[in-house]
């Protein structure tokens, strides 16, 4: 669902027809995504209105945006997070929490574990090649930082930096999913 560069440039200069073209192309996709996250049509309508208002108000910035689809996804994600945190506080029902001291895993726990691993794998797949390799050597091959540095002929500090960045990316993705499941699961 891409949009041509010329339309984006026209929109950034205030062309209302270009904005309409972008709106018609992206609104259904954005609305479905937001509605899936918020599970409420009225809230989804409000958030989508905020998103497309932000696009129009910040239109001059789009001359520098290379991948509008990615930009729109990130804008949507952060707008949803801000909306959730500013509008909704869901109390946690202690009785609905799983028993953390149970030795048996339920089918639900197994599905959550598999989904979590899938999310981690997806995040790792999108990392730069060297970071991805270092992360896998550390977590999958269980190599120490010194061993990784030796094998790749790099400094131990470089290995540590890549691992820290990899873990930050993974934590950010997990936090977003956790936030959504806690508030709307």
PDB file of C-alpha atoms in Angstrom:
ATOM      1  CA  UNK A   1       0.000   0.000   0.000  1.00  0.00           C
ATOM      2  CA  UNK A   2       2.563   2.524  -1.154  1.00  0.00           C
ATOM      3  CA  UNK A   3       2.081   6.046  -2.394  1.00  0.00           C
ATOM      4  CA  UNK A   4       4.187   7.727  -5.034  1.00  0.00           C
ATOM      5  CA  UNK A   5       6.821  10.255  -4.050  1.00  0.00           C
ATOM      6  CA  UNK A   6       5.223  12.999  -6.151  1.00  0.00           C
ATOM      7  CA  UNK A   7       1.953  12.791  -4.194  1.00  0.00           C
ATOM      8  CA  UNK A   8       3.861  13.050  -0.903  1.00  0.00           C
ATOM      9  CA  UNK A   9       5.809  16.077  -2.164  1.00  0.00           C
ATOM     10  CA  UNK A  10       2.630  17.784  -3.358  1.00  0.00           C
ATOM     11  CA  UNK A  11       0.971  17.090  -0.017  1.00  0.00           C
ATOM     12  CA  UNK A  12       3.989  18.522   1.836  1.00  0.00           C
ATOM     13  CA  UNK A  13       3.448  21.755  -0.117  1.00  0.00           C
ATOM     14  CA  UNK A  14      -0.197  21.944   0.994  1.00  0.00           C
ATOM     15  CA  UNK A  15      -1.907  20.340  -2.001  1.00  0.00           C
ATOM     16  CA  UNK A  16      -5.308  19.225  -0.673  1.00  0.00           C
ATOM     17  CA  UNK A  17      -5.948  16.808  -3.555  1.00  0.00           C
ATOM     18  CA  UNK A  18      -2.675  15.019  -2.802  1.00  0.00           C
ATOM     19  CA  UNK A  19      -3.690  14.835   0.865  1.00  0.00           C
ATOM     20  CA  UNK A  20      -7.074  13.402  -0.170  1.00  0.00           C
ATOM     21  CA  UNK A  21      -5.321  10.776  -2.309  1.00  0.00           C
ATOM     22  CA  UNK A  22      -3.097   9.796   0.615  1.00  0.00           C
ATOM     23  CA  UNK A  23      -6.073   9.800   3.004  1.00  0.00           C
ATOM     24  CA  UNK A  24      -8.220   7.575   0.759  1.00  0.00           C
ATOM     25  CA  UNK A  25      -5.362   5.155   0.263  1.00  0.00           C
ATOM     26  CA  UNK A  26      -4.268   4.828   3.899  1.00  0.00           C
ATOM     27  CA  UNK A  27      -7.295   5.562   6.094  1.00  0.00           C
ATOM     28  CA  UNK A  28      -8.915   2.090   5.798  1.00  0.00           C
ATOM     29  CA  UNK A  29      -5.640   0.321   6.629  1.00  0.00           C
ATOM     30  CA  UNK A  30      -4.861   2.630   9.561  1.00  0.00           C
ATOM     31  CA  UNK A  31      -8.414   2.417  10.895  1.00  0.00           C
ATOM     32  CA  UNK A  32      -8.419  -1.418  10.812  1.00  0.00           C
ATOM     33  CA  UNK A  33      -5.083  -1.509  12.638  1.00  0.00           C
ATOM     34  CA  UNK A  34      -6.162   1.009  15.299  1.00  0.00           C
ATOM     35  CA  UNK A  35      -9.549  -0.680  15.778  1.00  0.00           C
ATOM     36  CA  UNK A  36      -7.802  -4.028  16.227  1.00  0.00           C
ATOM     37  CA  UNK A  37      -5.588  -2.530  18.937  1.00  0.00           C
ATOM     38  CA  UNK A  38      -8.234  -0.496  20.744  1.00  0.00           C
ATOM     39  CA  UNK A  39     -11.176  -2.882  20.228  1.00  0.00           C
ATOM     40  CA  UNK A  40     -13.531   0.083  20.118  1.00  0.00           C
ATOM     41  CA  UNK A  41     -14.797   1.754  16.932  1.00  0.00           C
ATOM     42  CA  UNK A  42     -15.373   5.172  18.516  1.00  0.00           C
ATOM     43  CA  UNK A  43     -11.883   5.232  20.023  1.00  0.00           C
ATOM     44  CA  UNK A  44     -10.448   4.078  16.689  1.00  0.00           C
ATOM     45  CA  UNK A  45     -12.295   6.909  14.919  1.00  0.00           C
ATOM     46  CA  UNK A  46     -10.862   9.438  17.396  1.00  0.00           C
ATOM     47  CA  UNK A  47      -7.310   8.119  17.092  1.00  0.00           C
ATOM     48  CA  UNK A  48      -7.465   8.033  13.291  1.00  0.00           C
ATOM     49  CA  UNK A  49      -8.670  11.608  13.271  1.00  0.00           C
ATOM     50  CA  UNK A  50      -5.666  12.546  15.452  1.00  0.00           C
ATOM     51  CA  UNK A  51      -3.268  10.662  13.157  1.00  0.00           C
ATOM     52  CA  UNK A  52      -4.464  12.277   9.946  1.00  0.00           C
ATOM     53  CA  UNK A  53      -4.646  15.691  11.592  1.00  0.00           C
ATOM     54  CA  UNK A  54      -0.995  15.256  12.655  1.00  0.00           C
ATOM     55  CA  UNK A  55      -0.094  14.317   9.083  1.00  0.00           C
ATOM     56  CA  UNK A  56      -1.713  17.459   7.708  1.00  0.00           C
ATOM     57  CA  UNK A  57      -0.236  19.721  10.402  1.00  0.00           C
ATOM     58  CA  UNK A  58       3.272  18.295   9.900  1.00  0.00           C
ATOM     59  CA  UNK A  59       3.034  17.950   6.116  1.00  0.00           C
ATOM     60  CA  UNK A  60       6.143  20.085   5.449  1.00  0.00           C
ATOM     61  CA  UNK A  61       8.301  17.360   7.044  1.00  0.00           C
ATOM     62  CA  UNK A  62       7.353  14.795   4.406  1.00  0.00           C
ATOM     63  CA  UNK A  63       9.885  16.113   1.929  1.00  0.00           C
ATOM     64  CA  UNK A  64      12.488  14.237   4.015  1.00  0.00           C
ATOM     65  CA  UNK A  65      10.471  11.042   4.601  1.00  0.00           C
ATOM     66  CA  UNK A  66      11.738   8.183   2.406  1.00  0.00           C
ATOM     67  CA  UNK A  67       9.241   5.476   3.378  1.00  0.00           C
ATOM     68  CA  UNK A  68       5.833   6.986   4.056  1.00  0.00           C
ATOM     69  CA  UNK A  69       4.249   3.619   4.915  1.00  0.00           C
ATOM     70  CA  UNK A  70       6.794   3.005   7.697  1.00  0.00           C
ATOM     71  CA  UNK A  71       6.453   6.581   8.919  1.00  0.00           C
ATOM     72  CA  UNK A  72       2.685   6.191   9.084  1.00  0.00           C
ATOM     73  CA  UNK A  73       2.971   2.894  10.981  1.00  0.00           C
ATOM     74  CA  UNK A  74       5.284   4.456  13.583  1.00  0.00           C
ATOM     75  CA  UNK A  75       3.062   7.540  13.902  1.00  0.00           C
ATOM     76  CA  UNK A  76       0.032   5.281  14.349  1.00  0.00           C
ATOM     77  CA  UNK A  77       1.750   3.098  16.939  1.00  0.00           C
ATOM     78  CA  UNK A  78       2.836   6.042  19.100  1.00  0.00           C
ATOM     79  CA  UNK A  79      -0.504   7.807  18.760  1.00  0.00           C
ATOM     80  CA  UNK A  80      -2.276   4.655  19.980  1.00  0.00           C
ATOM     81  CA  UNK A  81       0.146   4.318  22.917  1.00  0.00           C
ATOM     82  CA  UNK A  82      -0.356   7.971  23.862  1.00  0.00           C
ATOM     83  CA  UNK A  83      -4.114   7.606  23.553  1.00  0.00           C
ATOM     84  CA  UNK A  84      -4.168   4.520  25.767  1.00  0.00           C
ATOM     85  CA  UNK A  85      -1.974   6.071  28.425  1.00  0.00           C
ATOM     86  CA  UNK A  86      -3.881   9.362  28.490  1.00  0.00           C
ATOM     87  CA  UNK A  87      -7.431   8.018  28.369  1.00  0.00           C
ATOM     88  CA  UNK A  88      -7.574   4.584  29.916  1.00  0.00           C
ATOM     89  CA  UNK A  89      -6.355   3.079  33.133  1.00  0.00           C
ATOM     90  CA  UNK A  90      -7.406  -0.526  33.493  1.00  0.00           C
ATOM     91  CA  UNK A  91      -7.286  -2.016  36.987  1.00  0.00           C
ATOM     92  CA  UNK A  92      -5.619  -5.416  37.241  1.00  0.00           C
ATOM     93  CA  UNK A  93      -7.788  -8.156  38.709  1.00  0.00           C
ATOM     94  CA  UNK A  94      -5.467 -10.174  40.962  1.00  0.00           C
ATOM     95  CA  UNK A  95      -7.703 -13.240  40.694  1.00  0.00           C
ATOM     96  CA  UNK A  96      -7.260 -13.312  36.919  1.00  0.00           C
ATOM     97  CA  UNK A  97      -3.462 -13.406  37.102  1.00  0.00           C
ATOM     98  CA  UNK A  98      -1.857 -16.829  36.581  1.00  0.00           C
ATOM     99  CA  UNK A  99      -0.285 -18.610  39.516  1.00  0.00           C
ATOM    100  CA  UNK A 100       3.394 -17.871  38.999  1.00  0.00           C
ATOM    101  CA  UNK A 101       4.456 -20.668  41.294  1.00  0.00           C
ATOM    102  CA  UNK A 102       2.686 -23.415  39.414  1.00  0.00           C
ATOM    103  CA  UNK A 103       5.038 -25.979  37.851  1.00  0.00           C
ATOM    104  CA  UNK A 104       2.672 -26.793  35.026  1.00  0.00           C
ATOM    105  CA  UNK A 105       2.238 -24.627  31.979  1.00  0.00           C
ATOM    106  CA  UNK A 106      -1.193 -24.244  30.493  1.00  0.00           C
ATOM    107  CA  UNK A 107      -1.886 -24.363  26.751  1.00  0.00           C
ATOM    108  CA  UNK A 108      -2.334 -20.586  26.952  1.00  0.00           C
ATOM    109  CA  UNK A 109       1.126 -20.192  28.506  1.00  0.00           C
ATOM    110  CA  UNK A 110       2.586 -22.294  25.702  1.00  0.00           C
ATOM    111  CA  UNK A 111       0.922 -20.125  23.055  1.00  0.00           C
ATOM    112  CA  UNK A 112       2.140 -16.942  24.762  1.00  0.00           C
ATOM    113  CA  UNK A 113       5.682 -18.342  24.936  1.00  0.00           C
ATOM    114  CA  UNK A 114       5.618 -19.264  21.233  1.00  0.00           C
ATOM    115  CA  UNK A 115       4.174 -15.870  20.266  1.00  0.00           C
ATOM    116  CA  UNK A 116       6.802 -14.101  22.355  1.00  0.00           C
ATOM    117  CA  UNK A 117       9.573 -16.087  20.722  1.00  0.00           C
ATOM    118  CA  UNK A 118       8.109 -15.326  17.293  1.00  0.00           C
ATOM    119  CA  UNK A 119       8.071 -11.600  18.100  1.00  0.00           C
ATOM    120  CA  UNK A 120      11.701 -11.763  19.297  1.00  0.00           C
ATOM    121  CA  UNK A 121      12.692 -13.638  16.131  1.00  0.00           C
ATOM    122  CA  UNK A 122      10.975 -10.992  13.994  1.00  0.00           C
ATOM    123  CA  UNK A 123      12.771  -8.163  15.814  1.00  0.00           C
ATOM    124  CA  UNK A 124      16.120  -9.968  15.486  1.00  0.00           C
ATOM    125  CA  UNK A 125      15.518 -10.578  11.755  1.00  0.00           C
ATOM    126  CA  UNK A 126      15.179  -6.827  11.227  1.00  0.00           C
ATOM    127  CA  UNK A 127      18.391  -5.921  13.048  1.00  0.00           C
ATOM    128  CA  UNK A 128      21.549  -4.970  11.171  1.00  0.00           C
ATOM    129  CA  UNK A 129      23.464  -8.083  10.122  1.00  0.00           C
ATOM    130  CA  UNK A 130      26.329  -7.780  12.599  1.00  0.00           C
ATOM    131  CA  UNK A 131      24.000  -7.096  15.565  1.00  0.00           C
ATOM    132  CA  UNK A 132      21.839 -10.036  14.522  1.00  0.00           C
ATOM    133  CA  UNK A 133      24.872 -12.327  14.298  1.00  0.00           C
ATOM    134  CA  UNK A 134      26.236 -11.206  17.678  1.00  0.00           C
ATOM    135  CA  UNK A 135      22.842 -11.624  19.352  1.00  0.00           C
ATOM    136  CA  UNK A 136      22.445 -15.161  17.968  1.00  0.00           C
ATOM    137  CA  UNK A 137      25.963 -16.164  18.937  1.00  0.00           C
ATOM    138  CA  UNK A 138      25.270 -14.952  22.464  1.00  0.00           C
ATOM    139  CA  UNK A 139      21.732 -16.237  22.950  1.00  0.00           C
ATOM    140  CA  UNK A 140      21.528 -19.286  20.698  1.00  0.00           C
ATOM    141  CA  UNK A 141      25.107 -20.571  20.738  1.00  0.00           C
ATOM    142  CA  UNK A 142      25.640 -19.426  24.358  1.00  0.00           C
ATOM    143  CA  UNK A 143      29.042 -17.910  23.587  1.00  0.00           C
ATOM    144  CA  UNK A 144      30.629 -15.439  25.977  1.00  0.00           C
ATOM    145  CA  UNK A 145      31.320 -11.899  24.808  1.00  0.00           C
ATOM    146  CA  UNK A 146      35.059 -12.570  24.679  1.00  0.00           C
ATOM    147  CA  UNK A 147      34.504 -15.629  22.466  1.00  0.00           C
ATOM    148  CA  UNK A 148      32.265 -13.670  20.101  1.00  0.00           C
ATOM    149  CA  UNK A 149      34.829 -10.857  19.879  1.00  0.00           C
ATOM    150  CA  UNK A 150      37.571 -13.367  19.082  1.00  0.00           C
ATOM    151  CA  UNK A 151      35.549 -15.158  16.412  1.00  0.00           C
ATOM    152  CA  UNK A 152      34.496 -11.927  14.705  1.00  0.00           C
ATOM    153  CA  UNK A 153      37.834 -10.136  15.213  1.00  0.00           C
ATOM    154  CA  UNK A 154      36.204  -7.183  16.949  1.00  0.00           C
ATOM    155  CA  UNK A 155      36.521  -5.550  20.349  1.00  0.00           C
ATOM    156  CA  UNK A 156      34.660  -7.001  23.332  1.00  0.00           C
ATOM    157  CA  UNK A 157      33.136  -3.535  23.887  1.00  0.00           C
ATOM    158  CA  UNK A 158      31.670  -3.648  20.353  1.00  0.00           C
ATOM    159  CA  UNK A 159      30.034  -6.978  21.180  1.00  0.00           C
ATOM    160  CA  UNK A 160      28.606  -5.519  24.395  1.00  0.00           C
ATOM    161  CA  UNK A 161      27.275  -2.459  22.551  1.00  0.00           C
ATOM    162  CA  UNK A 162      25.548  -4.610  19.913  1.00  0.00           C
ATOM    163  CA  UNK A 163      24.005  -6.838  22.576  1.00  0.00           C
ATOM    164  CA  UNK A 164      22.756  -3.807  24.525  1.00  0.00           C
ATOM    165  CA  UNK A 165      21.195  -2.322  21.394  1.00  0.00           C
ATOM    166  CA  UNK A 166      19.642  -5.680  20.450  1.00  0.00           C
ATOM    167  CA  UNK A 167      18.134  -6.112  23.897  1.00  0.00           C
ATOM    168  CA  UNK A 168      16.759  -2.556  23.844  1.00  0.00           C
ATOM    169  CA  UNK A 169      15.015  -3.251  20.526  1.00  0.00           C
ATOM    170  CA  UNK A 170      13.553  -6.494  21.862  1.00  0.00           C
ATOM    171  CA  UNK A 171      12.435  -4.884  25.127  1.00  0.00           C
ATOM    172  CA  UNK A 172      10.746  -2.045  23.241  1.00  0.00           C
ATOM    173  CA  UNK A 173       8.777  -4.500  21.081  1.00  0.00           C
ATOM    174  CA  UNK A 174       7.854  -6.676  24.074  1.00  0.00           C
ATOM    175  CA  UNK A 175       6.821  -3.633  26.103  1.00  0.00           C
ATOM    176  CA  UNK A 176       4.507  -2.469  23.326  1.00  0.00           C
ATOM    177  CA  UNK A 177       2.868  -5.889  23.048  1.00  0.00           C
ATOM    178  CA  UNK A 178       2.663  -6.227  26.844  1.00  0.00           C
ATOM    179  CA  UNK A 179       1.080  -2.796  27.137  1.00  0.00           C
ATOM    180  CA  UNK A 180      -1.526  -3.640  24.536  1.00  0.00           C
ATOM    181  CA  UNK A 181      -2.356  -7.042  25.993  1.00  0.00           C
ATOM    182  CA  UNK A 182      -2.596  -5.725  29.556  1.00  0.00           C
ATOM    183  CA  UNK A 183      -4.821  -2.834  28.618  1.00  0.00           C
ATOM    184  CA  UNK A 184      -6.915  -4.513  25.960  1.00  0.00           C
ATOM    185  CA  UNK A 185      -6.368  -8.248  26.291  1.00  0.00           C
TER     186      UNK A 185
END
